[in-house]
Tab-separated table of C-alpha atoms in Angstrom:
chain	number	residue	atom	x	y	z
A	1	MET	CA	-12.011	12.438	-11.768
A	2	ARG	CA	-11.262	15.997	-12.754
A	3	GLY	CA	-7.639	15.453	-13.579
A	4	LEU	CA	-4.443	13.716	-12.664
A	5	ASP	CA	-3.752	13.680	-8.936
A	6	PRO	CA	-0.679	15.813	-8.101
A	7	TYR	CA	0.918	12.997	-6.114
A	8	VAL	CA	0.603	10.543	-8.989
A	9	ALA	CA	2.062	13.194	-11.295
A	10	ALA	CA	4.911	13.734	-8.840
A	11	LEU	CA	5.694	10.003	-8.877
A	12	ALA	CA	5.837	10.013	-12.669
A	13	GLY	CA	8.016	13.131	-12.594
A	14	THR	CA	10.374	11.529	-10.093
A	15	VAL	CA	10.856	8.519	-12.360
A	16	LEU	CA	11.531	10.857	-15.291
A	17	LEU	CA	14.039	12.846	-13.226
A	18	ALA	CA	15.867	9.670	-12.239
A	19	ALA	CA	15.932	8.604	-15.894
A	20	LEU	CA	17.420	11.905	-17.034
A	21	LEU	CA	19.581	12.797	-14.009
A	22	PRO	CA	20.312	9.638	-11.999
A	23	ALA	CA	22.327	9.892	-8.810
A	24	THR	CA	25.765	8.311	-9.242
A	25	GLY	CA	28.966	8.037	-7.242
A	26	ARG	CA	28.960	10.091	-4.043
A	27	ALA	CA	25.552	11.507	-4.884
A	28	ALA	CA	24.132	7.991	-5.018
A	29	ARG	CA	25.606	7.102	-1.629
A	30	ALA	CA	24.261	10.330	-0.150
A	31	ALA	CA	20.835	9.631	-1.661
A	32	GLU	CA	20.812	6.118	-0.185
A	33	LEU	CA	21.693	7.409	3.284
A	34	THR	CA	19.075	10.139	3.079
A	35	CYS	CA	16.577	7.588	1.823
A	36	ASP	CA	17.201	5.320	4.823
A	37	LEU	CA	16.681	8.225	7.209
A	38	ALA	CA	13.540	9.342	5.394
A	39	VAL	CA	12.016	5.863	5.533
A	40	GLY	CA	12.769	5.652	9.241
A	41	LEU	CA	11.029	9.007	9.740
A	42	LEU	CA	8.116	7.764	7.632
A	43	PHE	CA	7.483	4.772	9.887
A	44	PHE	CA	8.107	6.814	13.040
A	45	LEU	CA	5.314	9.202	12.051
A	46	TYR	CA	3.121	6.250	11.153
A	47	GLY	CA	3.554	4.793	14.636
A	48	ALA	CA	3.017	8.163	16.305
A	49	ARG	CA	-0.263	8.724	14.459
A	50	LEU	CA	-1.781	5.275	14.896
A	51	SER	CA	-4.313	5.076	17.675
A	52	ALA	CA	-3.935	1.900	19.731
A	53	ARG	CA	-7.614	2.190	20.706
A	54	GLU	CA	-8.716	2.103	17.063
A	55	THR	CA	-6.394	-0.818	16.386
A	56	LEU	CA	-7.757	-2.872	19.286
A	57	ALA	CA	-11.351	-1.952	18.433
A	58	GLY	CA	-10.850	-3.323	14.953
A	59	LEU	CA	-9.891	-6.766	16.225
A	60	ARG	CA	-13.544	-7.825	16.285
A	61	HIS	CA	-13.649	-7.889	12.471
A	62	LEU	CA	-11.760	-11.176	12.369
A	63	ARG	CA	-13.232	-12.466	9.139
A	64	LEU	CA	-12.441	-9.236	7.318
A	65	HIS	CA	-8.832	-9.184	8.548
A	66	GLY	CA	-8.390	-12.851	7.776
A	67	LEU	CA	-9.619	-12.271	4.228
A	68	VAL	CA	-7.262	-9.306	3.699
A	69	LEU	CA	-4.263	-11.233	5.032
A	70	ALA	CA	-5.173	-14.249	2.913
A	71	CYS	CA	-5.427	-12.079	-0.210
A	72	THR	CA	-2.145	-10.329	0.554
A	73	PHE	CA	0.059	-13.253	1.562
A	74	VAL	CA	-1.651	-16.300	0.012
A	75	LEU	CA	-3.718	-15.309	-3.021
A	76	PHE	CA	-1.244	-12.802	-4.409
A	77	PRO	CA	1.781	-15.156	-4.173
A	78	LEU	CA	-0.205	-17.934	-5.853
A	79	LEU	CA	-1.204	-15.585	-8.671
A	80	GLY	CA	2.401	-14.430	-8.946
A	81	LEU	CA	3.579	-18.007	-9.350
A	82	ALA	CA	0.862	-18.544	-11.954
A	83	THR	CA	2.093	-15.575	-13.999
A	84	ALA	CA	5.597	-17.067	-13.934
A	85	ALA	CA	4.246	-20.335	-15.331
A	86	LEU	CA	1.890	-18.807	-17.902
A	87	THR	CA	3.920	-15.849	-19.168
A	88	PRO	CA	7.529	-16.904	-19.774
A	89	ARG	CA	7.486	-14.333	-22.572
A	90	PRO	CA	7.623	-11.438	-23.266
A	91	LEU	CA	8.610	-10.629	-19.661
A	92	THR	CA	12.302	-10.692	-18.896
A	93	GLU	CA	13.544	-12.744	-15.961
A	94	GLN	CA	14.071	-9.640	-13.839
A	95	LEU	CA	10.604	-8.268	-14.551
A	96	GLN	CA	9.049	-11.628	-13.724
A	97	THR	CA	10.992	-11.687	-10.452
A	98	GLY	CA	9.719	-8.168	-9.800
A	99	VAL	CA	6.125	-9.270	-10.387
A	100	LEU	CA	6.527	-12.082	-7.874
A	101	PHE	CA	8.112	-9.707	-5.356
A	102	LEU	CA	5.187	-7.332	-5.841
A	103	CYS	CA	2.882	-10.194	-4.854
A	104	LEU	CA	4.711	-10.586	-1.525
A	105	VAL	CA	4.504	-6.935	-0.415
A	106	PRO	CA	1.988	-5.980	2.321
A	107	SER	CA	-1.123	-3.912	1.755
A	108	THR	CA	-1.290	-0.142	2.099
A	109	VAL	CA	-2.826	1.877	4.895
A	110	GLN	CA	-3.665	5.399	3.760
A	111	SER	CA	-4.829	4.864	0.198
A	112	SER	CA	-6.932	1.865	1.275
A	113	VAL	CA	-8.492	3.926	4.067
A	114	ALA	CA	-9.164	7.007	1.940
A	115	LEU	CA	-10.686	4.937	-0.861
A	116	THR	CA	-12.807	2.983	1.630
A	117	GLY	CA	-14.078	6.247	3.099
A	118	ALA	CA	-14.891	7.650	-0.332
A	119	ALA	CA	-16.790	4.443	-1.159
A	120	ARG	CA	-18.753	4.658	2.123
A	121	GLY	CA	-17.140	1.497	3.451
A	122	ASN	CA	-16.071	0.424	6.939
A	123	VAL	CA	-13.231	2.884	7.562
A	124	PRO	CA	-12.066	1.801	11.067
A	125	ALA	CA	-11.851	-1.797	9.870
A	126	ALA	CA	-9.847	-0.647	6.828
A	127	ILE	CA	-7.414	1.220	9.087
A	128	CYS	CA	-6.852	-1.899	11.151
A	129	ALA	CA	-6.690	-4.254	8.157
A	130	GLY	CA	-4.033	-2.137	6.442
A	131	THR	CA	-2.081	-1.784	9.648
A	132	TYR	CA	-2.106	-5.499	10.455
A	133	SER	CA	-1.021	-6.298	6.906
A	134	SER	CA	1.848	-3.791	7.055
A	135	LEU	CA	3.105	-5.136	10.368
A	136	ALA	CA	2.771	-8.769	9.267
A	137	GLY	CA	4.677	-7.901	6.099
A	138	LEU	CA	7.736	-6.863	8.082
A	139	LEU	CA	8.231	-10.566	8.824
A	140	LEU	CA	6.298	-12.418	6.112
A	141	THR	CA	7.544	-10.498	3.070
A	142	PRO	CA	11.269	-11.238	3.556
A	143	LEU	CA	10.568	-14.840	4.559
A	144	LEU	CA	8.322	-15.454	1.548
A	145	ALA	CA	10.876	-13.740	-0.704
A	146	ALA	CA	13.628	-16.008	0.587
A	147	TRP	CA	11.433	-19.052	-0.015
A	148	LEU	CA	9.948	-18.194	-3.427
A	149	LEU	CA	12.716	-16.080	-4.959
A	150	GLY	CA	15.662	-17.999	-3.547
A	151	ALA	CA	18.887	-17.010	-5.233
A	152	HIS	CA	17.491	-13.638	-6.329
A	153	THR	CA	17.507	-12.374	-2.742
A	154	ALA	CA	20.330	-11.624	-0.376
A	155	LEU	CA	18.297	-12.285	2.757
A	156	SER	CA	20.263	-13.059	5.897
A	157	ALA	CA	20.016	-12.449	9.618
A	158	ASP	CA	21.669	-9.111	8.944
A	159	GLY	CA	19.012	-8.312	6.350
A	160	LEU	CA	16.202	-9.058	8.796
A	161	LEU	CA	17.910	-6.849	11.368
A	162	ARG	CA	18.123	-4.037	8.811
A	163	ILE	CA	14.419	-4.319	8.068
A	164	GLY	CA	13.675	-4.298	11.785
A	165	ALA	CA	15.942	-1.319	12.418
A	166	GLN	CA	14.707	0.692	9.456
A	167	LEU	CA	10.968	-0.024	9.640
A	168	LEU	CA	9.836	-1.737	12.837
A	169	ALA	CA	11.992	0.104	15.393
A	170	PRO	CA	10.910	3.607	14.251
A	171	PHE	CA	7.279	2.474	14.234
A	172	LEU	CA	7.529	1.182	17.817
A	173	LEU	CA	9.313	4.356	18.897
A	174	GLY	CA	6.508	6.411	17.379
A	175	GLN	CA	3.943	4.336	19.255
A	176	ALA	CA	5.843	4.866	22.517
A	177	LEU	CA	5.966	8.636	21.986
A	178	ARG	CA	2.408	8.982	20.724
A	179	PRO	CA	1.030	10.192	24.104
A	180	ARG	CA	3.497	13.109	23.959
A	181	ILE	CA	3.467	14.056	20.281
A	182	GLY	CA	0.234	12.575	18.929
A	183	GLY	CA	-1.731	15.774	19.602
A	184	PHE	CA	0.869	17.940	17.884
A	185	LEU	CA	0.862	15.704	14.806
A	186	ALA	CA	-2.938	15.758	14.681
A	187	ARG	CA	-2.948	19.564	14.743
A	188	HIS	CA	-0.286	19.893	12.023
A	189	LYS	CA	-1.267	17.195	9.542
A	190	ARG	CA	-0.998	19.487	6.536
A	191	LEU	CA	2.486	20.625	7.485
A	192	LEU	CA	3.649	17.001	7.607
A	193	THR	CA	2.261	16.081	4.202
A	194	PRO	CA	5.479	17.089	2.371
A	195	VAL	CA	7.446	14.832	4.746
A	196	ASP	CA	5.183	11.881	4.011
A	197	ARG	CA	5.130	12.272	0.271
A	198	GLY	CA	8.692	13.490	-0.024
A	199	SER	CA	9.980	10.371	1.718
A	200	ILE	CA	8.232	8.091	-0.762
A	201	LEU	CA	9.393	10.181	-3.721
A	202	LEU	CA	12.973	10.013	-2.443
A	203	VAL	CA	12.766	6.220	-2.230
A	204	VAL	CA	11.434	6.074	-5.791
A	205	TYR	CA	14.206	8.375	-7.073
A	206	THR	CA	16.960	6.414	-5.330
A	207	ALA	CA	15.715	3.024	-6.539
A	208	PHE	CA	15.157	4.132	-10.121
A	209	SER	CA	18.486	5.979	-10.228
A	210	ALA	CA	20.194	2.699	-9.362
A	211	ALA	CA	18.248	0.986	-12.146
A	212	VAL	CA	19.295	3.609	-14.696
A	213	ALA	CA	22.911	3.354	-13.564
A	214	GLN	CA	22.729	-0.406	-14.140
A	215	GLY	CA	21.439	0.121	-17.682
A	216	ILE	CA	17.717	-0.484	-17.224
A	217	TRP	CA	16.985	0.497	-20.838
A	218	THR	CA	19.260	-2.245	-22.133
A	219	MET	CA	17.719	-4.854	-19.821
A	220	THR	CA	14.179	-4.623	-21.176
A	221	THR	CA	12.266	-3.950	-24.383
A	222	PRO	CA	9.044	-2.106	-25.285
A	223	GLY	CA	7.407	-5.494	-25.801
A	224	ALA	CA	8.409	-6.572	-22.288
A	225	LEU	CA	6.987	-3.363	-20.815
A	226	LEU	CA	3.687	-3.866	-22.636
A	227	GLY	CA	3.643	-7.470	-21.451
A	228	LEU	CA	4.266	-6.256	-17.895
A	229	LEU	CA	1.326	-3.863	-18.131
A	230	ALA	CA	-0.958	-6.665	-19.352
A	231	VAL	CA	0.163	-9.001	-16.565
A	232	LEU	CA	-0.371	-6.354	-13.885
A	233	LEU	CA	-3.829	-5.465	-15.184
A	234	ALA	CA	-4.786	-9.158	-15.134
A	235	LEU	CA	-3.344	-9.519	-11.626
A	236	LEU	CA	-5.291	-6.519	-10.343
A	237	GLY	CA	-8.535	-7.649	-11.970
A	238	ALA	CA	-8.222	-11.186	-10.615
A	239	THR	CA	-7.484	-9.972	-7.091
A	240	LEU	CA	-10.390	-7.527	-7.041
A	241	GLY	CA	-12.779	-10.214	-8.266
A	242	LEU	CA	-11.595	-12.930	-5.905
A	243	ALA	CA	-11.540	-10.579	-2.901
A	244	ARG	CA	-15.118	-9.581	-3.622
A	245	LEU	CA	-16.118	-13.231	-3.974
A	246	GLY	CA	-14.423	-14.013	-0.652
A	247	ALA	CA	-16.284	-11.178	1.079
A	248	HIS	CA	-19.584	-12.558	-0.255
A	249	LEU	CA	-18.808	-16.126	0.808
A	250	LEU	CA	-17.832	-14.961	4.305
A	251	GLY	CA	-21.107	-13.057	4.672
A	252	LEU	CA	-19.523	-9.655	5.205
A	253	ASP	CA	-21.917	-6.728	5.085
A	254	ARG	CA	-21.575	-4.212	2.271
A	255	ALA	CA	-19.404	-1.717	4.167
A	256	SER	CA	-16.964	-4.368	5.389
A	257	GLY	CA	-16.923	-6.014	1.959
A	258	ILE	CA	-15.797	-2.715	0.415
A	259	ALA	CA	-12.973	-2.446	2.962
A	260	ALA	CA	-11.904	-6.033	2.311
A	261	VAL	CA	-11.809	-5.609	-1.477
A	262	LEU	CA	-9.875	-2.337	-1.395
A	263	CYS	CA	-7.398	-3.423	1.300
A	264	GLY	CA	-6.935	-6.896	-0.148
A	265	SER	CA	-6.067	-5.646	-3.645
A	266	GLN	CA	-3.588	-2.898	-2.680
A	267	LYS	CA	0.198	-3.129	-2.408
A	268	SER	CA	2.418	-0.761	-0.414
A	269	LEU	CA	5.047	1.225	-2.275
A	270	ALA	CA	6.379	2.751	0.943
A	271	SER	CA	6.983	-0.638	2.567
A	272	GLY	CA	7.935	-2.549	-0.570
A	273	LEU	CA	10.710	-0.267	-1.845
A	274	PRO	CA	12.817	-0.262	1.347
A	275	MET	CA	12.433	-4.029	1.640
A	276	ALA	CA	13.543	-4.451	-1.973
A	277	THR	CA	16.734	-2.479	-1.365
A	278	VAL	CA	17.560	-4.816	1.521
A	279	LEU	CA	16.562	-8.036	-0.242
A	280	PHE	CA	17.987	-7.340	-3.696
A	281	GLY	CA	20.770	-4.851	-3.008
A	282	PRO	CA	22.096	-3.035	-6.103
A	283	GLN	CA	19.812	-5.096	-8.371
A	284	ALA	CA	16.648	-3.650	-6.833
A	285	GLY	CA	16.139	-0.928	-9.460
A	286	LEU	CA	14.488	-2.906	-12.267
A	287	LEU	CA	12.899	-5.384	-9.872
A	288	VAL	CA	10.736	-2.687	-8.255
A	289	LEU	CA	9.393	-1.430	-11.585
A	290	PRO	CA	6.360	-3.794	-11.443
A	291	LEU	CA	5.543	-2.507	-7.954
A	292	MET	CA	5.718	1.129	-9.095
A	293	VAL	CA	3.474	0.449	-12.107
A	294	TYR	CA	0.996	-1.599	-10.070
A	295	HIS	CA	0.829	1.222	-7.528
A	296	GLN	CA	-0.500	3.591	-10.201
A	297	LEU	CA	-2.963	1.008	-11.515
A	298	GLN	CA	-4.394	0.259	-8.077
A	299	LEU	CA	-5.012	3.954	-7.414
A	300	ILE	CA	-6.842	4.388	-10.703
A	301	ALA	CA	-8.933	1.228	-10.286
A	302	GLY	CA	-9.661	1.977	-6.631
A	303	THR	CA	-10.801	5.496	-7.458
A	304	LEU	CA	-13.170	4.269	-10.159
A	305	LEU	CA	-14.640	1.626	-7.835
A	306	ALA	CA	-14.975	4.073	-4.940
A	307	GLY	CA	-16.857	6.507	-7.154
A	308	ARG	CA	-19.189	3.766	-8.341
A	309	TRP	CA	-19.883	2.407	-4.853
A	310	SER	CA	-20.409	5.872	-3.401
A	311	ARG	CA	-23.266	6.448	-5.855
A	312	ALA	CA	-25.086	3.285	-4.791
A	313	PRO	CA	-28.579	3.838	-3.303
A	314	GLU	CA	-28.540	4.683	0.399
A	315	PRO	CA	-30.503	1.592	1.570
A	316	ALA	CA	-27.913	-0.701	-0.043
A	317	GLU	CA	-25.270	0.706	2.283
A	318	GLU	CA	-27.260	0.629	5.479
A	319	SER	CA	-28.887	-2.792	5.103
A	320	PRO	CA	-26.395	-5.594	5.801
A	321	ALA	CA	-26.896	-9.018	4.344
A	322	PRO	CA	-29.273	-11.206	6.354
A	323	GLY	CA	-27.462	-12.602	9.335
A	324	ALA	CA	-24.197	-10.862	8.415
A	325	ARG	CA	-22.230	-10.157	11.582
A	326	HIS	CA	-18.637	-9.350	12.468
A	327	ASP	CA	-17.674	-12.485	14.376
A	328	GLY	CA	-20.373	-12.094	16.960
A	329	GLU	CA	-20.731	-8.309	16.648
A	330	PRO	CA	-23.558	-6.715	14.669
A	331	ALA	CA	-22.471	-4.669	11.683
A	332	ALA	CA	-22.929	-1.159	13.041
A	333	GLU	CA	-24.002	1.565	10.620
A	334	PRO	CA	-22.353	4.399	12.654
A	335	VAL	CA	-18.971	2.743	12.187
A	336	THR	CA	-19.306	3.120	8.454
A	337	ARG	CA	-20.519	6.706	8.368
A	338	GLU	CA	-19.903	9.056	11.312
A	339	ALA	CA	-17.187	7.170	13.191
A	340	GLY	CA	-15.604	5.993	9.964
A	341	ALA	CA	-15.337	9.443	8.475
A	342	SER	CA	-13.908	10.908	11.698
A	343	ALA	CA	-11.296	8.147	11.779
A	344	VAL	CA	-10.084	9.171	8.332
A	345	VAL	CA	-9.832	12.797	9.408
A	346	ALA	CA	-8.071	11.953	12.653
A	347	THR	CA	-5.641	9.514	11.146
A	348	MET	CA	-4.826	10.030	7.501
A	349	SER	CA	-6.690	12.804	5.728
A	350	ALA	CA	-3.854	15.315	5.519
A	351	GLY	CA	-1.987	13.432	2.816
A	352	ALA	CA	-0.015	10.283	2.245
A	353	ALA	CA	0.420	8.627	5.598
A	354	PRO	CA	3.543	6.549	6.052
A	355	GLY	CA	3.032	3.155	4.565
A	356	GLY	CA	0.005	4.364	2.702
A	357	ASP	CA	1.479	5.259	-0.667
A	358	GLY	CA	-0.575	8.287	-1.417
A	359	PRO	CA	-4.157	9.372	-1.656
A	360	PRO	CA	-6.716	8.539	-4.288
A	361	PRO	CA	-6.844	11.058	-7.106
A	362	ALA	CA	-8.282	14.284	-5.800
A	363	GLY	CA	-11.259	16.236	-6.973
A	364	ARG	CA	-13.995	13.599	-6.897
A	365	PRO	CA	-17.439	14.934	-6.006
A	366	ASP	CA	-17.891	12.003	-3.617
A	367	ALA	CA	-14.846	12.870	-1.530
A	368	ARG	CA	-17.121	14.401	1.101
A	369	SER	CA	-17.640	10.982	2.625
A	370	ALA	CA	-13.925	10.571	3.189
A	371	ARG	CA	-13.727	13.960	4.894
A	372	GLY	CA	-16.859	13.512	6.937
């Protein structure tokens, strides 16, 4: 890495701005309305950019997708429950609830894909794995939150309808209009980058403003924040290790194993924050702090791993494990290299795609593989 990625710096700056100048009163209501509209636009663009052909083609990697979904919606919740049992202190009750909510959020799309491309992994499979996780999370995240968090959530039929209206409906509309506007979006990816990133930054500002207005600094202590950092680092390390072990036990080839590890360990800021505002209402501010911190940690760890894997000897990438196949399909080298790199360019390379939560830190010498 040659320096701090501008998007990561912008996220930190947004949190600082909300801490110093939080939106209150009418400004807060205006920010919430604008935030809802921005999130809807985010998922509309996501649907309009997603190629149905790529999504269907990725269905053959059933073991990879099963592993990613299991990591996201089974392994993570179990680890979250374990942290609640093992670390009653120094975390506050709200931070612990936030850690468990983090464990219920779906995986990312764009950052997983970009990191997989930089690591010379199976990019089309990563696109599909992230997408399936995001769509499954629209239903599974609120249901798991209602089950595991209970009284902390305000989930109701109305809440599910809000999630559907704010996230799923715009996505489906984008998919329906893709034949008409998909080409335009592909030609103007760089112009849309501020929309993508700005939407996520607006969600962060709105959520953290609410936390500051509620007195976030009186609700936690420096010791609790350090404890939170330790818990999140342990959570990330455990997930990376177990995802890699699962990929080995399932016999995934190297490229697909990279995709599984990176997709299975990521959590979506763009999907998680809007869901938190619906599930927790005005109390969402402090509860999303673990998700925001984990988001930064996963980018840093993913970048380091991608750089390490990209420097692996060439034969290690092109020689799958003996007998390793994708549920009846041979592990194709072109999918990992030429087709994989073009999929990144065609789908996500212009910046933070909706639901993707930002790119890996820029400036790595190995980024050529992500750009093709």
